[in-house]
Each structure stands twice: as C-alpha cells, then as structure tokens.
Amino acid sequence: MLPFAPAIFCFALFLVGVLRDRRRFSNAVFLGFAVVFSLIGWVAEVGSKSPVVGGIAILAILAVLTLGIVVFGVFLIANGVQMLRKEGRSLGNLMSLLTGLLILAVAVLLVVAIVRHTPTLVVIAGTVMALFGYVGFLFLCFVGYAFLYGRLRVRRDADYVVVLGSGLIGGRRVPPLLAGRLERGRAVHERLCARGGRPVLLTSGGQGPDEELPESHAMADYLVERGFPADRIVREDRSRTTEENLRFSRALMEKDNPGYRCVIVTNNYHAFRAALTARRCGVKGQVVGSPTAAYFWPSATIREFAAVFLEHKVINLGICLLFILSGWGLWQAIGLARG
C-alpha cells in the first residue's frame, strides 16, 4: 500500500477538487499526478518482489512512451497536411503540423546527443527534454481531463442555455461549426423543458468588422427559421471574445434572475477552456460541447491548450525558465570541471 500512497493522496485531491468545482485546471493536474504515481507505485511494488521484472517493467514503459511520442508526432504531421488541404493556410491550421515537426525534431536531437555524447549536446538535449516533459505532461493532463469533463453530467435544472458564437460566413450566414452549437443548444433546451423547466436560450456574439449583423442575431434567426420560439431567445450582441461572451451574458442573466443557473454550449474541443473561463468570470454554470469534425480536433485542441498554458504564463514560463537556467548552470559547471 505504501508505494501507492502518493497516488491515493493525489486522487483524493482530484476528487475534492471535482466536488468543489469541476472547472479547475488543478483537477487535471492532480489526476495526472495520480496516474504517474500509480505507475511508479506499480513498478516499485513489482521491483520489490523481483528486481528483474521491475527492470523489464521500466523498460517496457519507456519503450511504449517513446514509440507513442513518435507515432503521435507522425500523426500530427499527417493531420496538419489534411488541415491545410481542407481549411487553408493560417497559423491556427498549422498548429498540428508544427507540433508534429517539433516532436520529431526533439526525438532526433535526443538520438544525436546519445550517439555523439558530447557534454554540450547532452546538456542541451537534457534541458529540451525537461521542457518537453513538463509541457507534455500538462498537455496530457489537459486532454485527459477535458475528455472526462465532457462526459460529466450537467445540472438537471437551468434557467438559461447560453450558446457561444464563432463567426459567420459571408458576413451573415451561420457556418456548420456554429450550427452544430445551436443544434446542441436546442437539444439541451428541449431536455430541460421535458423535465418541467422554462429555460431561456441566450445567443452570444457581437458584430465583427467583416459581418453585416451581430452573430447573436444570425444565430437567433437560424433557430427561429427552424421552429424555435422567438420569445424564448435573448440576444447578447456586444462580445468579441469568449471572455466577453461570458461576462456580457452573465450581466444579462443576473439582471433578470440574480440566482440563475445556466448551461453553456460550445464545441467539444473548446468546452474545458470555456469552463475555465466561465469560472474566472464568475458565471454560474457548466459547459457542454457539440461534435466537431475529427480532422479538426487535434489542431483545435493544441490551440486551446496553448491558450490555457499562456493564461497561467507566470508559473508556466517561470518553470520553463528554471529548467533553462538549470541547464545553463550545469553546462557552466561541466566547463569549469573540464577546465
């Protein structure tokens, strides 16, 4: 039992965090630590009974991890090429391709450092691997908990269903991505009504410089044209970002119902980040996601993770800087020892 004590402790913190507020990134980190410490505890348990089997277990984990990273890099490159063909060239659409190339570049650097075994290369490779490991761990925590968050049950009662905007086609038409959010919002609204509620559907989105009308108006028109009752729709038409979507929607909901509860609808790749933003903005509600095309998901998820990573830039960039300074200090120490 003792080898698994850290895993049990981290999992307990995870459970407490979810019960207090499932919209915390710390929940994802505690769950990640629970998994890592479980593996360490398992290896320690096996190794205490048979050192040979324990060594084989460590080698197996390292082999699976290494192969998984390489396969993931190749997959991201293939997905990046598909994104460029289907969605066109933009920085956002290049995320999976660039990440895949970076992963393979790090793998090549590690192999060269092992083969050449020069002190400078070893230090550089070690520093890069530390950075890679830190960011990779957080990414896996983000993806794993985002998957779990999307499957947690939302409240059975809510006063509002808030659908977040995502841009219009040709300045006035709802694109398929946004239509998916609206259809999910309608389904959530119908489910709440079937339970005896009388929720309001709130469309949220302002007017961009290339749009003929606010997104929220086009969204409301889309729903009304398909039979949704117009008197059950409220429009928030000032926002330009997700944070503004949530802040301005919160103001409208609090004005009419200070004790409101809501369900927020966006795309599945965006749900966890939207939940984190909702918590920061003080919005009382959970987030659900609508389906997204499979080829679009990897690049979009990387963008979402990058945004969350930079939202905590002080601690994350501080830790990255600490790794870099440690590598530089080690390189200097090696230089002095050789001199």
Short mmCIF file of C-alpha atoms in Angstrom, two decimals:
data_model
loop_
_atom_site.label_atom_id
_atom_site.label_comp_id
_atom_site.label_asym_id
_atom_site.label_seq_id
_atom_site.Cartn_x
_atom_site.Cartn_y
_atom_site.Cartn_z
CA MET A 1 0.00 0.00 0.00
CA LEU A 2 2.85 2.39 0.85
CA PRO A 3 4.14 2.69 -2.77
CA PHE A 4 0.67 3.85 -3.83
CA ALA A 5 0.24 6.43 -1.04
CA PRO A 6 1.21 9.44 -3.23
CA ALA A 7 -1.21 8.26 -5.95
CA ILE A 8 -4.04 7.86 -3.43
CA PHE A 9 -3.32 11.30 -1.98
CA CYS A 10 -3.35 12.98 -5.41
CA PHE A 11 -6.52 11.14 -6.43
CA ALA A 12 -8.19 12.29 -3.20
CA LEU A 13 -7.23 15.88 -4.04
CA PHE A 14 -8.67 15.34 -7.52
CA LEU A 15 -11.99 14.11 -6.11
CA VAL A 16 -12.21 17.00 -3.64
CA GLY A 17 -11.46 19.46 -6.46
CA VAL A 18 -14.16 17.99 -8.71
CA LEU A 19 -16.72 18.11 -5.90
CA ARG A 20 -15.85 21.72 -5.09
CA ASP A 21 -15.75 22.93 -8.70
CA ARG A 22 -15.14 20.73 -11.71
CA ARG A 23 -13.98 23.80 -13.67
CA ARG A 24 -10.44 23.86 -12.28
CA PHE A 25 -7.25 23.08 -14.18
CA SER A 26 -5.76 21.87 -10.90
CA ASN A 27 -8.18 18.93 -11.13
CA ALA A 28 -6.47 17.90 -14.35
CA VAL A 29 -3.02 18.19 -12.78
CA PHE A 30 -3.97 16.17 -9.68
CA LEU A 31 -5.44 13.45 -11.89
CA GLY A 32 -2.26 13.41 -13.97
CA PHE A 33 -0.09 13.08 -10.87
CA ALA A 34 -2.34 10.27 -9.61
CA VAL A 35 -1.74 8.33 -12.84
CA VAL A 36 2.03 8.96 -12.79
CA PHE A 37 2.41 7.98 -9.14
CA SER A 38 0.27 4.89 -9.74
CA LEU A 39 2.72 3.75 -12.42
CA ILE A 40 5.68 4.50 -10.14
CA GLY A 41 3.99 2.64 -7.28
CA TRP A 42 3.27 -0.35 -9.52
CA VAL A 43 6.90 -0.50 -10.70
CA ALA A 44 8.14 -0.19 -7.11
CA GLU A 45 5.77 -2.96 -6.00
CA VAL A 46 6.84 -5.26 -8.83
CA GLY A 47 10.53 -4.41 -8.34
CA SER A 48 10.40 -5.20 -4.63
CA LYS A 49 9.30 -8.74 -5.46
CA SER A 50 11.57 -9.26 -8.47
CA PRO A 51 14.22 -6.69 -9.49
CA VAL A 52 14.47 -8.28 -12.94
CA VAL A 53 10.74 -7.99 -13.59
CA GLY A 54 10.84 -4.45 -12.23
CA GLY A 55 13.60 -3.54 -14.68
CA ILE A 56 11.67 -5.09 -17.54
CA ALA A 57 8.58 -3.08 -16.50
CA ILE A 58 10.58 0.17 -16.56
CA LEU A 59 12.00 -0.63 -20.00
CA ALA A 60 8.52 -1.53 -21.27
CA ILE A 61 7.06 1.76 -20.05
CA LEU A 62 9.91 3.73 -21.61
CA ALA A 63 9.55 1.84 -24.90
CA VAL A 64 5.79 2.41 -25.05
CA LEU A 65 6.25 6.08 -24.14
CA THR A 66 8.94 6.60 -26.78
CA LEU A 67 7.01 4.80 -29.50
CA GLY A 68 3.83 6.65 -28.55
CA ILE A 69 5.56 10.03 -28.82
CA VAL A 70 7.00 9.24 -32.27
CA VAL A 71 3.68 7.87 -33.55
CA PHE A 72 1.88 10.92 -32.16
CA GLY A 73 4.33 13.22 -33.95
CA VAL A 74 3.79 11.44 -37.27
CA PHE A 75 0.01 11.54 -36.74
CA LEU A 76 0.10 15.29 -36.08
CA ILE A 77 2.11 15.90 -39.26
CA ALA A 78 -0.39 13.90 -41.32
CA ASN A 79 -3.27 15.73 -39.65
CA GLY A 80 -1.57 19.08 -40.29
CA VAL A 81 -1.34 18.32 -44.02
CA GLN A 82 -5.03 17.40 -44.01
CA MET A 83 -5.89 20.63 -42.19
CA LEU A 84 -4.07 22.70 -44.79
CA ARG A 85 -5.90 20.94 -47.62
CA LYS A 86 -9.35 21.30 -46.05
CA GLU A 87 -9.14 24.59 -44.11
CA GLY A 88 -6.42 26.60 -45.88
CA ARG A 89 -3.23 28.18 -44.61
CA SER A 90 -3.35 30.01 -41.30
CA LEU A 91 -1.36 29.90 -38.09
CA GLY A 92 -4.20 28.12 -36.30
CA ASN A 93 -4.43 25.45 -39.01
CA LEU A 94 -0.66 24.91 -38.83
CA MET A 95 -0.64 24.01 -35.14
CA SER A 96 -0.77 20.23 -35.51
CA LEU A 97 1.83 20.21 -38.32
CA LEU A 98 4.25 22.44 -36.42
CA THR A 99 3.78 20.46 -33.20
CA GLY A 100 4.42 17.17 -35.01
CA LEU A 101 7.61 18.52 -36.60
CA LEU A 102 8.76 19.82 -33.21
CA ILE A 103 8.20 16.41 -31.59
CA LEU A 104 10.24 14.64 -34.26
CA ALA A 105 12.96 17.31 -34.02
CA VAL A 106 13.26 16.70 -30.27
CA ALA A 107 13.46 12.94 -30.91
CA VAL A 108 16.26 13.47 -33.45
CA LEU A 109 18.13 15.77 -31.02
CA LEU A 110 17.93 13.11 -28.30
CA VAL A 111 19.27 10.39 -30.63
CA VAL A 112 22.14 12.62 -31.81
CA ALA A 113 23.02 13.51 -28.21
CA ILE A 114 23.11 9.81 -27.25
CA VAL A 115 25.24 8.89 -30.28
CA ARG A 116 27.67 11.83 -30.14
CA HIS A 117 27.67 12.00 -26.33
CA THR A 118 29.34 15.41 -26.24
CA PRO A 119 28.75 17.36 -22.98
CA THR A 120 27.18 20.34 -24.73
CA LEU A 121 24.75 18.22 -26.73
CA VAL A 122 23.86 16.15 -23.68
CA VAL A 123 23.06 19.27 -21.64
CA ILE A 124 21.03 20.81 -24.48
CA ALA A 125 19.13 17.58 -25.04
CA GLY A 126 18.53 17.16 -21.30
CA THR A 127 17.20 20.72 -20.99
CA VAL A 128 14.95 20.33 -24.04
CA MET A 129 13.64 17.00 -22.73
CA ALA A 130 12.86 18.59 -19.35
CA LEU A 131 10.89 21.35 -21.09
CA PHE A 132 9.26 18.82 -23.39
CA GLY A 133 8.34 16.59 -20.46
CA TYR A 134 6.82 19.44 -18.47
CA VAL A 135 4.72 20.80 -21.34
CA GLY A 136 3.82 17.27 -22.49
CA PHE A 137 2.65 16.30 -19.01
CA LEU A 138 0.40 19.37 -18.81
CA PHE A 139 -0.93 18.67 -22.31
CA LEU A 140 -1.85 15.08 -21.40
CA CYS A 141 -3.50 16.36 -18.20
CA PHE A 142 -5.46 18.88 -20.26
CA VAL A 143 -6.59 16.36 -22.88
CA GLY A 144 -7.43 13.65 -20.35
CA TYR A 145 -9.46 15.88 -18.07
CA ALA A 146 -11.12 17.69 -20.98
CA PHE A 147 -12.31 14.28 -22.20
CA LEU A 148 -13.59 13.46 -18.71
CA TYR A 149 -15.17 16.89 -18.22
CA GLY A 150 -17.13 16.50 -21.44
CA ARG A 151 -18.73 13.36 -20.00
CA LEU A 152 -19.64 14.70 -16.58
CA ARG A 153 -23.37 15.07 -16.08
CA VAL A 154 -24.66 18.66 -16.19
CA ARG A 155 -27.31 20.06 -13.89
CA ARG A 156 -30.84 18.79 -14.31
CA ASP A 157 -32.19 22.31 -13.87
CA ALA A 158 -31.01 25.52 -15.50
CA ASP A 159 -32.58 28.88 -16.22
CA TYR A 160 -30.52 29.65 -19.33
CA VAL A 161 -28.84 27.82 -22.18
CA VAL A 162 -26.01 30.04 -23.44
CA VAL A 163 -24.71 29.33 -26.96
CA LEU A 164 -21.35 30.95 -27.75
CA GLY A 165 -20.78 32.48 -31.21
CA SER A 166 -17.91 31.56 -33.53
CA GLY A 167 -18.12 33.79 -36.61
CA LEU A 168 -20.34 33.99 -39.70
CA ILE A 169 -19.90 33.06 -43.36
CA GLY A 170 -20.27 35.86 -45.88
CA GLY A 171 -21.00 38.30 -43.11
CA ARG A 172 -24.44 36.90 -42.23
CA ARG A 173 -24.75 33.10 -42.59
CA VAL A 174 -24.29 30.57 -39.79
CA PRO A 175 -21.42 28.16 -40.64
CA PRO A 176 -21.61 24.39 -39.93
CA LEU A 177 -19.43 24.72 -36.81
CA LEU A 178 -21.80 27.26 -35.27
CA ALA A 179 -24.87 25.38 -36.50
CA GLY A 180 -23.64 22.37 -34.52
CA ARG A 181 -23.51 24.50 -31.36
CA LEU A 182 -27.01 25.81 -31.98
CA GLU A 183 -28.43 22.34 -32.55
CA ARG A 184 -26.79 21.12 -29.33
CA GLY A 185 -28.17 24.17 -27.53
CA ARG A 186 -31.64 23.41 -28.83
CA ALA A 187 -31.32 19.77 -27.68
CA VAL A 188 -30.24 20.86 -24.19
CA HIS A 189 -33.12 23.35 -24.08
CA GLU A 190 -35.64 20.66 -25.07
CA ARG A 191 -34.26 18.28 -22.45
CA LEU A 192 -34.62 20.90 -19.72
CA CYS A 193 -38.17 21.69 -20.86
CA ALA A 194 -39.05 17.99 -20.77
CA ARG A 195 -38.05 18.00 -17.09
CA GLY A 196 -40.52 20.80 -16.38
CA GLY A 197 -38.21 23.79 -16.74
CA ARG A 198 -38.75 27.03 -18.64
CA PRO A 199 -35.21 27.95 -19.69
CA VAL A 200 -34.29 30.86 -21.95
CA LEU A 201 -31.84 30.29 -24.81
CA LEU A 202 -29.25 33.07 -24.91
CA THR A 203 -27.29 33.54 -28.14
CA SER A 204 -23.98 35.31 -27.54
CA GLY A 205 -21.86 37.06 -30.15
CA GLY A 206 -21.21 40.61 -31.34
CA GLN A 207 -20.63 42.03 -34.80
CA GLY A 208 -17.19 41.63 -36.34
CA PRO A 209 -15.68 44.13 -38.79
CA ASP A 210 -16.49 41.85 -41.75
CA GLU A 211 -20.01 40.92 -40.59
CA GLU A 212 -23.29 42.53 -41.66
CA LEU A 213 -25.05 41.84 -38.36
CA PRO A 214 -24.15 40.61 -34.87
CA GLU A 215 -23.54 36.86 -34.61
CA SER A 216 -26.19 36.53 -31.92
CA HIS A 217 -28.85 37.88 -34.31
CA ALA A 218 -27.87 35.46 -37.06
CA MET A 219 -27.88 32.64 -34.51
CA ALA A 220 -31.34 33.59 -33.26
CA ASP A 221 -32.64 33.83 -36.84
CA TYR A 222 -31.25 30.36 -37.58
CA LEU A 223 -33.18 28.90 -34.65
CA VAL A 224 -36.43 30.76 -35.35
CA GLU A 225 -36.37 29.68 -39.01
CA ARG A 226 -36.26 26.08 -37.76
CA GLY A 227 -39.23 26.42 -35.43
CA PHE A 228 -37.67 27.57 -32.17
CA PRO A 229 -39.96 30.02 -30.30
CA ALA A 230 -38.66 33.56 -30.72
CA ASP A 231 -39.97 34.65 -27.31
CA ARG A 232 -37.61 32.18 -25.59
CA ILE A 233 -34.46 33.72 -27.11
CA VAL A 234 -32.33 36.52 -25.63
CA ARG A 235 -29.50 38.05 -27.65
CA GLU A 236 -26.17 39.24 -26.30
CA ASP A 237 -24.72 41.25 -29.19
CA ARG A 238 -21.65 43.12 -27.86
CA SER A 239 -19.00 40.44 -27.31
CA ARG A 240 -15.91 39.82 -29.45
CA THR A 241 -14.12 37.12 -27.42
CA THR A 242 -15.07 34.08 -25.34
CA GLU A 243 -14.41 36.02 -22.16
CA GLU A 244 -16.68 38.84 -23.31
CA ASN A 245 -19.30 36.25 -24.37
CA LEU A 246 -19.40 35.02 -20.81
CA ARG A 247 -19.09 38.35 -18.99
CA PHE A 248 -21.81 40.07 -21.03
CA SER A 249 -24.07 37.02 -20.88
CA ARG A 250 -23.61 36.90 -17.12
CA ALA A 251 -24.71 40.55 -16.86
CA LEU A 252 -27.91 39.81 -18.82
CA MET A 253 -28.72 36.72 -16.76
CA GLU A 254 -28.04 38.42 -13.41
CA LYS A 255 -30.20 41.39 -14.39
CA ASP A 256 -33.27 39.22 -14.95
CA ASN A 257 -32.51 36.43 -12.45
CA PRO A 258 -29.79 37.05 -9.83
CA GLY A 259 -29.95 33.42 -8.67
CA TYR A 260 -29.70 31.95 -12.19
CA ARG A 261 -28.05 28.70 -13.23
CA CYS A 262 -27.01 28.06 -16.82
CA VAL A 263 -25.62 25.54 -19.28
CA ILE A 264 -23.06 26.92 -21.75
CA VAL A 265 -22.78 25.36 -25.20
CA THR A 266 -19.69 25.45 -27.42
CA ASN A 267 -17.72 22.90 -29.45
CA ASN A 268 -16.29 19.87 -27.66
CA TYR A 269 -12.65 20.89 -28.21
CA HIS A 270 -13.42 24.28 -26.62
CA ALA A 271 -15.58 23.08 -23.71
CA PHE A 272 -12.93 22.72 -20.99
CA ARG A 273 -11.24 26.04 -21.75
CA ALA A 274 -14.66 27.73 -21.85
CA ALA A 275 -15.39 26.16 -18.45
CA LEU A 276 -12.14 27.56 -17.04
CA THR A 277 -13.03 30.99 -18.43
CA ALA A 278 -16.58 30.75 -17.06
CA ARG A 279 -15.22 30.06 -13.59
CA ARG A 280 -12.82 33.00 -13.85
CA CYS A 281 -15.68 35.27 -14.99
CA GLY A 282 -17.95 34.14 -12.16
CA VAL A 283 -20.57 32.53 -14.41
CA LYS A 284 -22.73 30.02 -12.54
CA GLY A 285 -22.93 27.13 -14.96
CA GLN A 286 -21.26 24.17 -16.62
CA VAL A 287 -20.22 23.76 -20.25
CA VAL A 288 -21.24 21.11 -22.78
CA GLY A 289 -19.72 20.53 -26.21
CA SER A 290 -21.13 19.90 -29.65
CA PRO A 291 -19.42 17.44 -32.04
CA THR A 292 -16.55 18.62 -34.22
CA ALA A 293 -15.12 17.04 -37.38
CA ALA A 294 -12.44 14.52 -36.37
CA TYR A 295 -9.72 16.05 -38.57
CA PHE A 296 -10.28 19.47 -36.96
CA TRP A 297 -9.97 18.29 -33.37
CA PRO A 298 -6.16 17.82 -32.95
CA SER A 299 -5.17 21.27 -34.19
CA ALA A 300 -8.02 22.94 -32.29
CA THR A 301 -7.10 21.10 -29.08
CA ILE A 302 -3.47 22.21 -29.34
CA ARG A 303 -4.65 25.81 -29.78
CA GLU A 304 -6.89 25.50 -26.73
CA PHE A 305 -4.06 24.05 -24.64
CA ALA A 306 -1.66 26.79 -25.75
CA ALA A 307 -4.20 29.43 -24.71
CA VAL A 308 -4.69 27.81 -21.27
CA PHE A 309 -0.91 27.42 -20.85
CA LEU A 310 -0.39 31.13 -21.53
CA GLU A 311 -3.27 32.11 -19.25
CA HIS A 312 -1.02 30.79 -16.46
CA LYS A 313 2.13 32.19 -18.02
CA VAL A 314 3.75 33.42 -14.82
CA ILE A 315 4.06 29.98 -13.26
CA ASN A 316 4.47 28.03 -16.53
CA LEU A 317 7.07 30.29 -18.13
CA GLY A 318 8.75 30.62 -14.74
CA ILE A 319 9.16 26.83 -14.50
CA CYS A 320 10.40 26.69 -18.10
CA LEU A 321 12.93 29.43 -17.32
CA LEU A 322 14.05 27.44 -14.27
CA PHE A 323 14.76 24.41 -16.50
CA ILE A 324 16.74 26.59 -18.91
CA LEU A 325 18.76 28.21 -16.13
CA SER A 326 19.44 24.79 -14.60
CA GLY A 327 20.72 23.54 -17.96
CA TRP A 328 22.90 26.62 -18.37
CA GLY A 329 24.27 26.18 -14.83
CA LEU A 330 25.05 22.53 -15.49
CA TRP A 331 26.82 23.44 -18.74
CA GLN A 332 28.89 26.04 -16.90
CA ALA A 333 29.76 23.54 -14.17
CA ILE A 334 30.89 20.99 -16.78
CA GLY A 335 33.02 23.68 -18.44
CA LEU A 336 34.70 24.58 -15.14
CA ALA A 337 35.31 20.90 -14.32
CA ARG A 338 36.91 20.30 -17.70
CA GLY A 339 38.98 23.49 -17.43
#
